[in-house]
């Protein structure tokens, strides 16, 4: 039965036109007759049936799947097992290619689908052992109820897969079957659990910063590195929770409290090994430097870490190759969520907004869905709707009939790199040689021979250095203190990460879906082990409802060291407290920060500091991280809310949507007045400078001023910082001449060497995130800072002051935009530079050109930008293209859930040329939101297609 039988004729006409184009293209590659047949047949064969009825083995009763005009399904069942079995079936109908790629990635088996080009990635992921951890979670940690739901979900996926292959599943599977006769295997419950490891990996905290700081020591002094990682500005940007204390093993919030102070207490040690204990190195905005006896004692003032640098560079390159399903791990990426009490809303009950900032993908990482019991009872407990992950049961973010919740990344430091002293018989720990825990892994390769690897693990985690020839000799030239163990054949690198300890996050998801009160919510959050998220809450109880916040997650308590630099693994003083399989080493959940109905009437989480750590009144006694987002987005949201509610104002659902689309640039507000005062003689540059006259610092897609300012900002970063970075942090292909190092003949210092960057585009520095906002904010006060110096070029004089460098950046930006957008400034616009292109997983990125054309979509010209509320991120080192986005947006109305609103980045379908492939994207780009029906009557009114799933024997 063809899909979408009741779809409007206009959609069918548009789809038919696209199919005709597809036929013509495929005909060129496969021969006219066969190509035409394969194109139409393969594209249409996998479209889901959305009307009529289907028999699904395992169901005990009927399940109705009601889809609206955008293909978003609402499922109705009479028991929990049937509900989750149907969820698995429907996910597979729309998104099985996505699910299949994802499970191969999480288990280190991409080579089985895509061949030898994925072997290195598979080897790294096998070393991390995501699949083994997921299996251990399923076997030993999860509740019987959760395991039952996971099995029901897997049964639903397998019911869909039965008898299907190739074109019946997706056009991508059709292409794989043509090339390698690929046949998907059955889905298992552990496939679902393993997805949580990918989620945790992309939200893992400061691992990249840890590597980058270590690499910077080759070229920058410790004082310079400290300037590039300034303390969080508690005096200006509010943390999530203000006040509060830990007493008697419990955290107690204290309302709004104070905004914190910019004290001068002990800061965090940042030298490579100059690592203080967590007791003395808090996250306060102090300027002192912690001391310690860590790895910093092993290096010279200039960080003479040539060997270590080489191997950390190789590790960074390996990380770049691991598929980022959720997004790049940079200083600008994050999410927004906020909740406003009914005291300050036009509805009289809370409003809750959320928009996670993740990598743009096609299809979107999210899948909108409702899971409804026809009658809520002990046998059928769910009435919930929101955003799900294809491949995993339950709702991740959304609301039920009583509460709503949202998430942003907490950003806790949950990863540490440990240098390990390796001997032929094992590794050194407290003067003893301990044997590695080892396991063998066989990587099967489509079209090639299998590869066998051995994974070695220390008590600090797996040796990630074993997965690279360069890393295999890690530490062979790294200088060490006299007290360090003999280097032998060199140091290896181990990764300690909370997600490699089995946890109960899957239990937490189902408990969140059923929660009815804040106490229920907090109990559910206690099991949300990884990734550590900021969880916000709202309910519809009482006169004005309730709002709240909870910080969950496993956050390590370290011995010595603060997690900012690689740590000596041979010394137990630096180990995480507690054993490898013990929770003793984590901050107790009862002592994690939370808030409930603060007197200010709202809660904002946007990756800013959760609390101010340190000693003294109002300080949090534990170290969560020193690498927070710097609060540009969060404080803007705070300011927007305050401006709206002052003098008795109220916030509406549409106000929440408008705030989500706020394009104001904090760095533009700081720098534009300075740029306007620069004396410019070049008429072309002067004309561009005038674009900034009267600009309100908002980055709309049609703004020429925003285009020019962001080009100036990018060039300021390049001249001030980028050209001073070691090559390992500069973008690949960016080359410059540097002086010789003086190790050769006497005149070697006078010689120049061509040095090119090696870093991938998503993680190159400076990326322009809000850390760089804070760096520049502090430096602009010093007009003669060393950072404002830049060398002479053939066309530009050297600079020594801030204004000289700004003038040079303005000129460079003018001619860069002339090359990109043309001489006529009236045609310039930020959207033409700042474009979103959506790429299908794997084949849409690395497949044949015609398959990329078939599967990918775009461009869309976007507004917003780096560290704005409408956070359409871009990396200033690599260009202006969009690298992360608000992956969805929602506004939940707790007074009338049917008046809530939502939107997805793409659409419900993962099938190219299905009418719901990208049918939400243009609306998303404009900031529009769709109606979000929840109640039975509202869903029925919105329903376009109904499919009834029936028991196999009926």
mmCIF file with all atom_site columns, C-alpha atoms in Angstrom, residues 141-150 507:
data_model
loop_
_atom_site.group_PDB
_atom_site.id
_atom_site.type_symbol
_atom_site.label_atom_id
_atom_site.label_alt_id
_atom_site.label_comp_id
_atom_site.label_asym_id
_atom_site.label_entity_id
_atom_site.label_seq_id
_atom_site.pdbx_PDB_ins_code
_atom_site.Cartn_x
_atom_site.Cartn_y
_atom_site.Cartn_z
_atom_site.occupancy
_atom_site.B_iso_or_equiv
_atom_site.pdbx_formal_charge
_atom_site.auth_seq_id
_atom_site.auth_comp_id
_atom_site.auth_asym_id
_atom_site.auth_atom_id
_atom_site.pdbx_PDB_model_num
ATOM 1  C CA . UNK A 1 141 ? 22.316 -2.062 36.157 1.00 0.00 ? 141 UNK A CA 1
ATOM 2  C CA . UNK A 1 142 ? 18.941 -1.556 34.521 1.00 0.00 ? 142 UNK A CA 1
ATOM 3  C CA . UNK A 1 143 ? 15.661 -2.414 36.194 1.00 0.00 ? 143 UNK A CA 1
ATOM 4  C CA . UNK A 1 144 ? 13.587 -5.389 34.991 1.00 0.00 ? 144 UNK A CA 1
ATOM 5  C CA . UNK A 1 145 ? 10.895 -2.955 33.848 1.00 0.00 ? 145 UNK A CA 1
ATOM 6  C CA . UNK A 1 146 ? 13.359 -0.972 31.700 1.00 0.00 ? 146 UNK A CA 1
ATOM 7  C CA . UNK A 1 147 ? 14.745 -4.171 30.175 1.00 0.00 ? 147 UNK A CA 1
ATOM 8  C CA . UNK A 1 148 ? 11.213 -5.268 29.333 1.00 0.00 ? 148 UNK A CA 1
ATOM 9  C CA . UNK A 1 149 ? 10.571 -1.960 27.535 1.00 0.00 ? 149 UNK A CA 1
ATOM 10 C CA . UNK A 1 150 ? 13.864 -2.203 25.662 1.00 0.00 ? 150 UNK A CA 1
ATOM 11 C CA . UNK A 1 507 ? 16.046 3.910  33.829 1.00 0.00 ? 507 UNK A CA 1
#
